[in-house]
CSV table of C-alpha atoms in Angstrom, one decimal:
chain,number,residue,atom,x,y,z
A,147,MET,CA,-50.7,-2.5,35.6
A,148,ASP,CA,-52.4,0.1,38.0
A,149,ILE,CA,-51.0,3.4,38.6
A,150,ASP,CA,-51.3,3.2,42.2
A,151,GLU,CA,-48.9,0.0,42.2
A,152,ASP,CA,-46.1,2.7,41.1
A,153,ILE,CA,-47.0,5.1,43.8
A,154,GLY,CA,-44.5,5.3,46.5
A,155,ASP,CA,-41.9,7.9,47.3
A,156,SER,CA,-39.0,7.4,45.1
A,157,SER,CA,-36.7,9.4,47.3
A,158,PRO,CA,-33.6,7.7,48.5
A,159,ALA,CA,-32.8,7.8,52.0
A,160,GLU,CA,-30.1,10.7,52.4
A,161,THR,CA,-26.6,9.7,53.4
A,162,PRO,CA,-24.0,11.7,55.0
A,163,ALA,CA,-21.5,13.0,52.6
A,164,THR,CA,-18.5,10.7,53.1
A,165,LYS,CA,-14.7,10.7,51.6
A,166,MET,CA,-14.6,8.9,48.4
A,167,SER,CA,-12.8,5.5,48.4
A,168,ARG,CA,-9.9,4.8,45.9
A,169,GLN,CA,-12.4,2.4,44.0
A,170,GLN,CA,-14.8,5.3,43.7
A,171,ILE,CA,-11.9,7.6,42.7
A,172,LEU,CA,-10.8,5.0,40.1
A,173,THR,CA,-14.2,4.4,38.7
A,174,LEU,CA,-14.9,8.0,38.1
A,175,ILE,CA,-11.5,8.7,36.2
A,176,ALA,CA,-12.4,5.5,34.1
A,177,MET,CA,-16.1,6.6,33.2
A,178,ALA,CA,-14.8,10.2,32.4
A,179,SER,CA,-12.4,8.9,30.0
A,180,ILE,CA,-15.2,6.6,28.1
A,181,ASN,CA,-17.5,9.5,28.1
A,182,PHE,CA,-15.2,12.2,26.9
A,183,SER,CA,-13.6,10.1,24.1
A,184,SER,CA,-16.8,8.3,23.1
A,185,MET,CA,-18.9,11.5,22.5
A,186,ILE,CA,-15.7,13.1,20.5
A,187,CYS,CA,-15.8,10.0,18.1
A,188,TYR,CA,-19.6,10.1,17.9
A,189,SER,CA,-19.7,13.9,17.4
A,190,ILE,CA,-17.3,14.5,14.7
A,191,LEU,CA,-19.7,13.6,11.9
A,192,GLY,CA,-22.1,16.5,12.2
A,193,PRO,CA,-20.2,19.2,10.5
A,194,PHE,CA,-19.0,17.6,7.3
A,195,PHE,CA,-20.3,14.0,6.9
A,196,PRO,CA,-23.9,15.0,5.7
A,197,ASN,CA,-22.4,17.2,2.9
A,198,GLU,CA,-19.5,14.7,2.1
A,199,ALA,CA,-22.3,11.9,1.6
A,200,LYS,CA,-24.4,14.4,-0.7
A,201,LYS,CA,-21.3,14.4,-2.9
A,202,LYS,CA,-21.1,10.8,-3.1
A,203,GLY,CA,-24.4,10.7,-4.4
A,204,VAL,CA,-26.3,9.7,-1.1
A,205,SER,CA,-29.8,11.3,-0.4
A,206,GLN,CA,-30.9,13.1,2.7
A,207,ALA,CA,-33.1,10.3,3.7
A,208,MET,CA,-30.4,7.7,3.3
A,209,ILE,CA,-28.0,10.1,5.3
A,210,GLY,CA,-30.7,9.9,7.8
A,211,LEU,CA,-30.4,6.1,7.9
A,212,ILE,CA,-26.7,6.2,8.0
A,213,PHE,CA,-27.2,8.3,11.1
A,214,GLY,CA,-29.8,6.0,12.5
A,215,ILE,CA,-28.6,2.6,12.0
A,216,TYR,CA,-25.9,3.4,14.7
A,217,ALA,CA,-28.9,4.0,17.3
A,218,LEU,CA,-30.6,1.1,15.8
A,219,CYS,CA,-27.8,-1.4,16.4
A,220,THR,CA,-26.9,0.0,19.7
A,221,LEU,CA,-30.4,-0.6,20.8
A,222,VAL,CA,-30.1,-4.2,20.1
A,223,GLY,CA,-26.8,-4.5,21.9
A,224,SER,CA,-27.9,-2.5,24.9
A,225,LEU,CA,-30.6,-4.9,25.7
A,226,LEU,CA,-28.8,-8.1,24.9
A,227,LEU,CA,-25.5,-6.9,26.7
A,228,GLY,CA,-27.5,-5.6,29.7
A,229,LYS,CA,-29.3,-8.8,30.3
A,230,TYR,CA,-26.1,-10.8,30.3
A,231,ILE,CA,-23.8,-8.0,31.8
A,232,VAL,CA,-23.1,-10.4,35.0
A,233,GLN,CA,-22.3,-13.4,32.7
A,234,ILE,CA,-19.7,-11.1,30.3
A,235,GLY,CA,-18.3,-9.1,33.1
A,236,ALA,CA,-18.8,-5.6,33.5
A,237,LYS,CA,-15.1,-4.7,32.9
A,238,PHE,CA,-14.2,-6.9,29.8
A,239,MET,CA,-17.6,-5.4,28.5
A,240,ILE,CA,-16.1,-1.8,28.6
A,241,VAL,CA,-12.6,-2.8,27.6
A,242,ALA,CA,-13.8,-4.8,24.6
A,243,GLY,CA,-16.3,-2.2,23.6
A,244,LEU,CA,-13.7,0.7,23.4
A,245,PHE,CA,-11.6,-1.5,21.5
A,246,VAL,CA,-14.1,-2.5,18.9
A,247,SER,CA,-15.1,1.1,18.7
A,248,SER,CA,-12.1,2.7,18.3
A,249,GLY,CA,-11.1,0.4,15.3
A,250,SER,CA,-14.0,0.7,13.3
A,251,THR,CA,-14.0,4.5,13.9
A,252,VAL,CA,-10.6,4.4,12.1
A,253,LEU,CA,-11.8,2.1,9.3
A,254,PHE,CA,-14.8,4.5,8.9
A,255,GLY,CA,-12.1,7.0,8.0
A,256,PHE,CA,-11.0,5.3,4.8
A,257,LEU,CA,-14.5,5.1,3.1
A,258,ASP,CA,-14.0,8.2,0.8
A,259,ARG,CA,-11.6,6.1,-1.2
A,260,VAL,CA,-14.7,3.6,-2.4
A,261,SER,CA,-16.2,4.2,-5.0
A,262,ASP,CA,-19.6,6.2,-5.1
A,263,GLY,CA,-23.2,5.2,-4.7
A,264,THR,CA,-24.0,1.7,-3.3
A,265,VAL,CA,-20.6,0.6,-2.3
A,266,PHE,CA,-20.2,3.5,0.0
A,267,ILE,CA,-23.5,3.2,1.6
A,268,VAL,CA,-23.2,-0.5,2.5
A,269,LEU,CA,-19.5,0.1,3.8
A,270,CYS,CA,-21.1,3.0,5.9
A,271,PHE,CA,-23.9,0.9,7.3
A,272,ILE,CA,-21.3,-2.0,8.0
A,273,THR,CA,-18.9,0.1,10.0
A,274,ARG,CA,-21.4,2.0,11.8
A,275,CYS,CA,-23.2,-1.1,12.9
A,276,ILE,CA,-19.8,-2.6,14.5
A,277,ASN,CA,-19.2,0.6,16.1
A,278,ALA,CA,-22.5,0.6,17.7
A,279,ILE,CA,-22.1,-2.7,19.1
A,280,GLY,CA,-18.7,-1.6,20.9
A,281,PHE,CA,-20.3,1.7,21.9
A,282,SER,CA,-23.3,0.0,23.4
A,283,ALA,CA,-21.2,-2.5,25.4
A,284,ALA,CA,-18.9,0.3,26.9
A,285,VAL,CA,-22.0,2.5,27.7
A,286,THR,CA,-24.4,0.2,29.0
A,287,SER,CA,-21.9,-1.4,31.2
A,288,SER,CA,-20.5,2.1,32.4
A,289,PHE,CA,-24.1,3.2,33.6
A,290,ALA,CA,-24.6,0.0,35.5
A,291,VAL,CA,-21.0,0.2,37.1
A,292,LEU,CA,-21.6,4.1,38.1
A,293,ALA,CA,-24.8,2.8,39.9
A,294,LYS,CA,-23.3,0.1,41.5
A,295,VAL,CA,-20.4,2.1,42.9
A,296,PHE,CA,-22.6,5.2,43.8
A,297,PRO,CA,-26.0,3.8,44.9
A,298,ASP,CA,-26.8,7.0,46.9
A,299,ASN,CA,-25.6,9.6,44.7
A,300,ILE,CA,-26.5,8.3,41.3
A,301,ALA,CA,-27.8,11.6,39.7
A,302,THR,CA,-25.1,13.4,40.9
A,303,VAL,CA,-22.6,11.4,39.6
A,304,LEU,CA,-24.3,11.1,36.4
A,305,GLY,CA,-24.4,14.9,36.6
A,306,PHE,CA,-20.6,15.0,36.9
A,307,MET,CA,-20.1,12.6,34.1
A,308,GLU,CA,-22.1,14.8,31.8
A,309,ILE,CA,-19.6,17.5,32.1
A,310,PHE,CA,-17.2,15.1,30.1
A,311,THR,CA,-20.0,14.3,27.9
A,312,GLY,CA,-20.7,17.7,27.1
A,313,LEU,CA,-16.9,18.6,26.7
A,314,GLY,CA,-16.8,15.4,24.1
A,315,LEU,CA,-19.8,17.0,22.1
A,316,ILE,CA,-18.2,20.6,22.5
A,317,LEU,CA,-15.0,19.8,21.0
A,318,GLY,CA,-16.1,17.2,18.5
A,319,PRO,CA,-18.1,19.2,16.0
A,320,PRO,CA,-15.3,22.0,15.6
A,321,LEU,CA,-12.5,19.5,16.0
A,322,GLY,CA,-13.9,17.5,13.2
A,323,GLY,CA,-14.6,20.6,11.1
A,324,TRP,CA,-11.5,22.1,11.3
A,325,LEU,CA,-9.5,18.7,10.8
A,326,TYR,CA,-11.7,18.1,7.9
A,327,GLN,CA,-10.8,21.6,6.5
A,328,SER,CA,-7.2,21.2,6.9
A,329,PHE,CA,-6.3,17.6,6.3
A,330,GLY,CA,-9.3,16.2,4.6
A,331,TYR,CA,-12.0,13.2,5.3
A,332,GLU,CA,-9.5,10.7,6.7
A,333,ILE,CA,-7.7,12.3,9.6
A,334,PRO,CA,-10.7,13.4,12.1
A,335,PHE,CA,-11.6,9.6,12.0
A,336,VAL,CA,-7.9,8.3,12.6
A,337,PHE,CA,-7.4,11.0,15.4
A,338,THR,CA,-10.3,10.2,17.3
A,339,GLY,CA,-10.2,6.5,16.9
A,340,CYS,CA,-6.6,6.7,17.9
A,341,LEU,CA,-7.8,8.8,21.0
A,342,LEU,CA,-10.5,6.5,21.9
A,343,PHE,CA,-7.8,3.6,21.7
A,344,VAL,CA,-5.8,5.1,24.3
A,345,THR,CA,-8.8,4.3,26.8
A,346,VAL,CA,-8.5,0.6,26.3
A,347,PRO,CA,-5.2,0.0,28.4
A,348,LEU,CA,-6.2,3.0,30.5
A,349,ASN,CA,-9.4,1.2,31.7
A,350,LEU,CA,-7.7,-2.0,31.9
A,351,TRP,CA,-5.4,-1.0,34.4
A,352,ILE,CA,-7.5,1.3,36.7
A,353,LEU,CA,-11.0,0.1,36.5
A,354,PRO,CA,-11.9,-2.4,39.4
A,355,SER,CA,-13.5,-5.7,38.8
A,356,PHE,CA,-17.0,-6.5,39.9
A,357,ASP,CA,-18.4,-9.5,41.0
A,358,ALA,CA,-22.1,-10.2,41.0
A,359,VAL,CA,-24.7,-13.1,41.0
A,360,PRO,CA,-27.0,-13.5,37.9
A,361,SER,CA,-30.9,-13.2,39.0
A,362,SER,CA,-33.2,-15.4,37.3
A,363,GLN,CA,-36.2,-13.3,38.4
A,364,ASN,CA,-35.3,-10.0,36.7
A,365,SER,CA,-36.4,-9.4,33.0
A,366,PHE,CA,-36.9,-6.5,30.5
A,367,LEU,CA,-40.7,-7.7,30.3
A,368,ARG,CA,-41.3,-7.6,34.1
A,369,LEU,CA,-39.4,-3.9,34.1
A,370,CYS,CA,-41.7,-2.7,31.4
A,371,THR,CA,-45.0,-3.4,32.7
A,372,ARG,CA,-44.6,-0.4,35.0
A,373,ILE,CA,-46.2,2.6,33.7
A,374,LYS,CA,-43.9,5.1,35.4
A,375,ILE,CA,-41.1,3.1,33.5
A,376,LEU,CA,-42.5,3.3,30.1
A,377,LEU,CA,-43.5,7.0,30.6
A,378,ILE,CA,-39.9,7.7,31.6
A,379,CYS,CA,-38.7,5.7,28.4
A,380,PHE,CA,-40.9,7.9,26.3
A,381,VAL,CA,-39.3,11.0,27.8
A,382,VAL,CA,-35.9,9.6,26.9
A,383,PHE,CA,-36.8,8.7,23.7
A,384,THR,CA,-38.2,12.1,22.5
A,385,LEU,CA,-34.7,13.6,23.8
A,386,SER,CA,-32.4,11.4,22.1
A,387,SER,CA,-34.4,11.7,19.0
A,388,GLY,CA,-34.3,15.6,19.2
A,389,LEU,CA,-30.6,15.1,19.4
A,390,GLY,CA,-30.3,12.6,16.5
A,391,PHE,CA,-32.3,14.7,14.4
A,392,LEU,CA,-30.1,17.8,14.7
A,393,ASP,CA,-26.9,15.5,14.3
A,394,ALA,CA,-28.4,14.5,10.6
A,395,THR,CA,-29.9,17.9,9.5
A,396,LEU,CA,-28.6,21.2,11.5
A,397,SER,CA,-25.4,21.3,9.2
A,398,ILE,CA,-27.1,21.3,6.0
A,399,PHE,CA,-29.6,23.7,7.3
A,400,ALA,CA,-27.0,25.9,8.7
A,401,ILE,CA,-24.9,25.8,5.3
A,402,GLU,CA,-27.6,26.5,3.0
A,403,LYS,CA,-30.2,28.5,4.9
A,404,LEU,CA,-27.6,30.7,7.2
A,405,ASN,CA,-24.7,30.4,4.6
A,406,LEU,CA,-22.3,28.8,7.3
A,407,SER,CA,-19.0,26.8,6.5
A,408,ALA,CA,-18.2,23.5,7.8
A,409,GLY,CA,-16.1,24.6,10.4
A,410,SER,CA,-18.7,27.4,11.8
A,411,VAL,CA,-21.5,24.5,11.8
A,412,GLY,CA,-19.1,23.0,14.4
A,413,LEU,CA,-18.9,26.0,16.4
A,414,LEU,CA,-22.7,26.5,16.1
A,415,MET,CA,-23.2,23.1,17.7
A,416,ILE,CA,-21.4,24.3,20.6
A,417,GLY,CA,-24.5,26.3,21.5
A,418,LEU,CA,-26.2,23.1,22.4
A,419,SER,CA,-23.5,20.9,24.0
A,420,LEU,CA,-21.8,23.8,26.3
A,421,PRO,CA,-25.0,24.6,28.3
A,422,TYR,CA,-25.9,20.7,28.5
A,423,GLY,CA,-22.4,20.2,30.2
A,424,ALA,CA,-22.1,23.0,32.2
A,425,ALA,CA,-25.8,22.7,33.6
A,426,SER,CA,-25.3,18.8,34.5
A,427,PRO,CA,-23.6,18.8,37.5
A,428,VAL,CA,-26.1,21.5,39.0
A,429,PHE,CA,-29.0,19.4,37.8
A,430,GLY,CA,-27.4,16.5,39.2
A,431,VAL,CA,-27.1,17.8,42.6
A,432,ILE,CA,-30.4,19.2,42.8
A,433,SER,CA,-32.0,15.8,41.7
A,434,ASP,CA,-30.1,13.8,44.4
A,435,LYS,CA,-31.0,16.3,47.1
A,436,TYR,CA,-34.6,16.8,46.2
A,437,PRO,CA,-35.8,13.7,44.6
A,438,SER,CA,-39.4,14.9,45.0
A,439,ILE,CA,-39.2,17.4,42.3
A,440,ARG,CA,-37.3,15.0,39.8
A,441,LYS,CA,-40.8,14.6,37.9
A,442,TRP,CA,-41.4,18.4,37.4
A,443,MET,CA,-37.9,18.7,36.3
A,444,MET,CA,-38.6,16.4,33.6
A,445,VAL,CA,-42.0,18.2,32.7
A,446,ILE,CA,-40.8,21.8,33.0
A,447,GLY,CA,-37.6,20.8,30.6
A,448,GLY,CA,-39.6,19.0,28.4
A,449,MET,CA,-41.9,21.8,27.6
A,450,ALA,CA,-39.1,24.2,27.4
A,451,THR,CA,-37.6,21.9,24.7
A,452,ALA,CA,-40.7,21.5,22.9
A,453,VAL,CA,-41.2,25.4,22.4
A,454,SER,CA,-37.3,25.6,21.4
A,455,PHE,CA,-37.6,23.4,18.5
A,456,CYS,CA,-40.8,24.9,17.4
A,457,PHE,CA,-38.6,28.3,17.1
A,458,LEU,CA,-35.4,26.7,16.0
A,459,GLY,CA,-36.5,26.6,12.3
A,460,PRO,CA,-38.6,28.6,13.1
A,461,LEU,CA,-42.2,27.1,12.3
A,462,PRO,CA,-43.5,28.7,9.2
A,463,VAL,CA,-46.9,29.3,11.0
A,464,PHE,CA,-44.9,31.9,13.0
A,465,HIS,CA,-43.8,33.7,10.0
A,466,ILE,CA,-40.6,34.5,11.1
A,467,ARG,CA,-37.6,34.6,9.0
A,468,SER,CA,-34.7,32.0,9.7
A,469,GLN,CA,-31.9,33.9,11.5
A,470,LEU,CA,-28.3,33.0,13.3
A,471,TRP,CA,-29.0,34.7,16.4
A,472,LEU,CA,-32.3,32.9,16.9
A,473,THR,CA,-31.0,29.6,16.1
A,474,VAL,CA,-28.2,29.9,18.6
A,475,LEU,CA,-30.6,31.4,21.0
A,476,MET,CA,-33.0,28.2,20.5
A,477,LEU,CA,-30.0,25.9,20.5
A,478,ILE,CA,-28.7,27.2,24.0
A,479,VAL,CA,-32.4,26.9,25.6
A,480,VAL,CA,-32.3,23.2,24.1
A,481,GLY,CA,-29.2,22.4,25.7
A,482,PHE,CA,-30.3,23.6,29.3
A,483,SER,CA,-33.7,22.3,29.0
A,484,LEU,CA,-32.4,18.6,27.5
A,485,CYS,CA,-30.2,18.5,30.6
A,486,MET,CA,-32.9,19.2,33.0
A,487,THR,CA,-35.1,16.4,31.6
A,488,CYS,CA,-32.7,14.0,31.0
A,489,ILE,CA,-30.5,13.9,34.5
A,490,PRO,CA,-33.5,12.7,36.7
A,491,THR,CA,-34.6,9.7,34.2
A,492,PHE,CA,-31.9,7.3,35.2
A,493,ALA,CA,-32.3,7.9,38.7
A,494,GLU,CA,-36.1,7.5,38.8
A,495,MET,CA,-35.8,4.1,36.9
A,496,ILE,CA,-33.7,2.6,39.2
A,497,ALA,CA,-35.9,3.8,42.3
A,498,CYS,CA,-38.9,2.5,40.4
A,499,ALA,CA,-37.6,-0.8,40.1
A,500,HIS,CA,-36.2,-1.3,43.4
A,501,GLU,CA,-39.9,-0.1,44.6
A,502,ASN,CA,-41.5,-2.8,42.6
A,503,GLY,CA,-39.2,-5.8,43.8
A,504,PHE,CA,-36.2,-5.8,41.8
A,505,GLU,CA,-33.0,-6.7,44.0
A,506,GLU,CA,-30.5,-4.1,44.5
A,507,GLY,CA,-27.6,-5.6,42.7
A,508,LEU,CA,-25.7,-5.7,39.5
A,509,SER,CA,-28.1,-7.7,37.7
A,510,THR,CA,-30.7,-5.2,38.2
A,511,LEU,CA,-28.7,-2.1,37.3
A,512,GLY,CA,-27.7,-3.9,34.0
A,513,LEU,CA,-31.4,-4.4,33.1
A,514,VAL,CA,-32.0,-0.6,33.7
A,515,SER,CA,-29.0,0.6,32.2
A,516,GLY,CA,-29.7,-1.7,29.3
A,517,LEU,CA,-33.2,-0.6,28.9
A,518,PHE,CA,-32.2,3.2,29.2
A,519,SER,CA,-29.6,2.5,26.6
A,520,ALA,CA,-31.8,1.0,24.3
A,521,VAL,CA,-34.4,3.5,24.6
A,522,TRP,CA,-32.0,6.4,24.2
A,523,SER,CA,-30.8,4.7,21.2
A,524,ALA,CA,-34.3,4.1,19.8
A,525,GLY,CA,-34.7,7.7,19.6
A,526,MET,CA,-31.2,8.3,18.2
A,527,PHE,CA,-32.5,6.0,15.2
A,528,PHE,CA,-35.8,7.7,15.0
A,529,GLY,CA,-34.7,11.0,14.9
A,530,PRO,CA,-32.2,11.2,12.1
A,531,THR,CA,-34.4,8.6,10.0
A,532,PHE,CA,-37.8,9.9,10.5
A,533,GLY,CA,-36.4,13.7,10.7
A,534,GLY,CA,-34.3,13.2,7.5
A,535,TYR,CA,-37.4,11.9,5.6
A,536,ILE,CA,-39.9,15.0,6.8
A,537,THR,CA,-36.8,17.3,5.9
A,538,GLN,CA,-36.6,15.8,2.5
A,539,ALA,CA,-40.4,15.9,1.8
A,540,LEU,CA,-40.9,19.2,3.3
A,541,ASP,CA,-38.0,21.2,5.1
A,542,PHE,CA,-35.9,21.8,8.4
A,543,GLU,CA,-38.5,24.2,9.8
A,544,TRP,CA,-41.4,21.5,9.7
A,545,SER,CA,-39.2,18.6,10.8
A,546,ALA,CA,-38.0,20.8,13.9
A,547,GLY,CA,-41.9,21.4,14.7
A,548,VAL,CA,-42.6,17.9,14.7
A,549,GLN,CA,-39.7,17.0,16.9
A,550,GLY,CA,-41.2,19.7,19.6
A,551,ALA,CA,-44.8,18.1,19.4
A,552,LEU,CA,-43.3,14.7,20.4
A,553,THR,CA,-41.5,16.2,23.3
A,554,PHE,CA,-44.6,18.1,24.4
A,555,LEU,CA,-46.5,15.0,24.2
A,556,ALA,CA,-44.1,13.3,26.7
A,557,ALA,CA,-44.2,16.3,29.4
A,558,LEU,CA,-48.1,16.3,28.7
A,559,LEU,CA,-48.3,12.4,29.8
A,560,GLN,CA,-46.2,13.1,32.4
A,561,VAL,CA,-48.3,15.8,33.9
A,562,ILE,CA,-51.5,13.4,33.5
A,563,TYR,CA,-49.8,10.7,35.4
A,564,ILE,CA,-48.7,12.9,38.0
A,565,THR,CA,-52.4,14.4,38.3
A,566,ILE,CA,-53.6,10.8,38.8
A,567,GLU,CA,-51.0,9.7,41.2
A,568,ASP,CA,-51.5,12.8,43.5
A,569,ILE,CA,-55.3,12.2,43.2
A,570,GLN,CA,-54.8,8.6,44.1
A,571,LYS,CA,-52.7,9.5,47.2
A,572,LYS,CA,-55.0,11.9,48.8
A,573,SER,CA,-57.9,9.1,48.0
A,574,GLN,CA,-55.9,6.4,49.9
A,575,LYS,CA,-55.0,8.8,52.5
A,576,ALA,CA,-58.6,9.7,53.2
A,577,SER,CA,-59.7,6.0,53.2
A,578,THR,CA,-57.1,5.5,56.0
A,579,SER,CA,-58.2,8.3,57.9
A,580,LEU,CA,-61.9,7.2,57.6
A,581,LEU,CA,-60.9,3.5,58.5
A,582,GLN,CA,-59.1,4.7,61.6
A,583,GLY,CA,-61.9,6.8,62.7
A,584,GLU,CA,-64.5,3.9,62.6
A,585,LYS,CA,-62.3,1.6,64.6
A,586,SER,CA,-61.6,4.4,67.3
A,587,PRO,CA,-64.3,3.9,70.4
A,588,LEU,CA,-67.2,6.3,71.1
A,589,LEU,CA,-66.3,6.6,74.8
A,590,PRO,CA,-63.0,7.3,76.0
A,591,LYS,CA,-61.1,4.3,77.7
A,592,THR,CA,-60.4,4.6,81.2
A,593,ASP,CA,-56.9,4.4,82.6
A,594,PRO,CA,-56.5,0.8,83.8
A,595,LEU,CA,-53.6,2.0,86.2
A,596,ARG,CA,-55.9,4.8,87.9
A,597,VAL,CA,-56.9,3.7,91.1
A,598,ASP,CA,-60.2,5.3,93.1
A,599,VAL,CA,-59.2,6.1,96.5
A,600,SER,CA,-62.0,8.0,97.4
């Protein structure tokens, strides 16, 4: 598993811009509807559920587990479904996943009617697990489909899709907070669950079918033997763990320390999702146009994210009082930096897989998409769970600092890998030049076609 095995130009060949086909347009519409509706359903919990769960006698650590179990089940589902995407069918996975996710979202809205304590916690876990399986089916398949339909512009298309992800994350918290304050606990989940259900017939109608042949040579184990893949996975893990941490802890911090209402917390979260959605298409175009700088986008974005998390609380060692303007500013920086780091990762994973002998097809794309979704979900489990535990044991300020340290570590490992990679490239280039010099003759060869006419 030497680093030099991963060395190579990951830049895809540039192709001239062409007009999109009907299949590409329909795929974009379908994937945009999935991203938008799924993110609204996911993000409505943040402003009010942690506080509502505390009223039901649930501890901060258990609230973190309720958030985290969703990601853990998504992790398992992504690995299994990504492996068998060809056998199951990409379109069926998307439609079935949306149906299951929408139904479980509606059911989650009626959990306030059950008794407090253990019964409430158990039903929260069951409902969230079912929702996560449906979500993993839809998202894993959608990533693979996008990479299949747009093989030469995957980062640009993902950047465009992140606009709708950002819109869902932007509208979800304030919409959930407003519906909760106006109508109570049930309506936010019923409304968003029905919104997600509308996408089922829409995708069933407009999404094309994708035929592919299963590959017996591709495997997650073989994919994970590449150091470059592992480092990118760690970057993705730190990004999603930071987002999961904020979902589970930011609302209580804002309510208790900044004296904000549930509706205001929803508006506060826009500071994170708005810059993320706005910057996504820009970073996507840059990533596709200049693929050689993708690695530095991940490094710079990771460093900026680490600094922002340290000042989000901020850390007690800085002796700075928690203030609303500072929290909003750091959330904005986190949104931009997460976007800069995240957008290049999926394209780099696909390029690395192709460089190391994985065939170009839906089977490989399913593996990469499944691994990406699984690692993202692992972070979304770790962030709320571990972050909730540290927040309960210490406070929000210290737990945010820990998240920043993880992100800094991921960026540092990237720098070390890039440095070693450049050294090995220069060494290989020098060795090649030396060998060519040894093979060159000491005396110049005479031209065999020259004739002495003297």
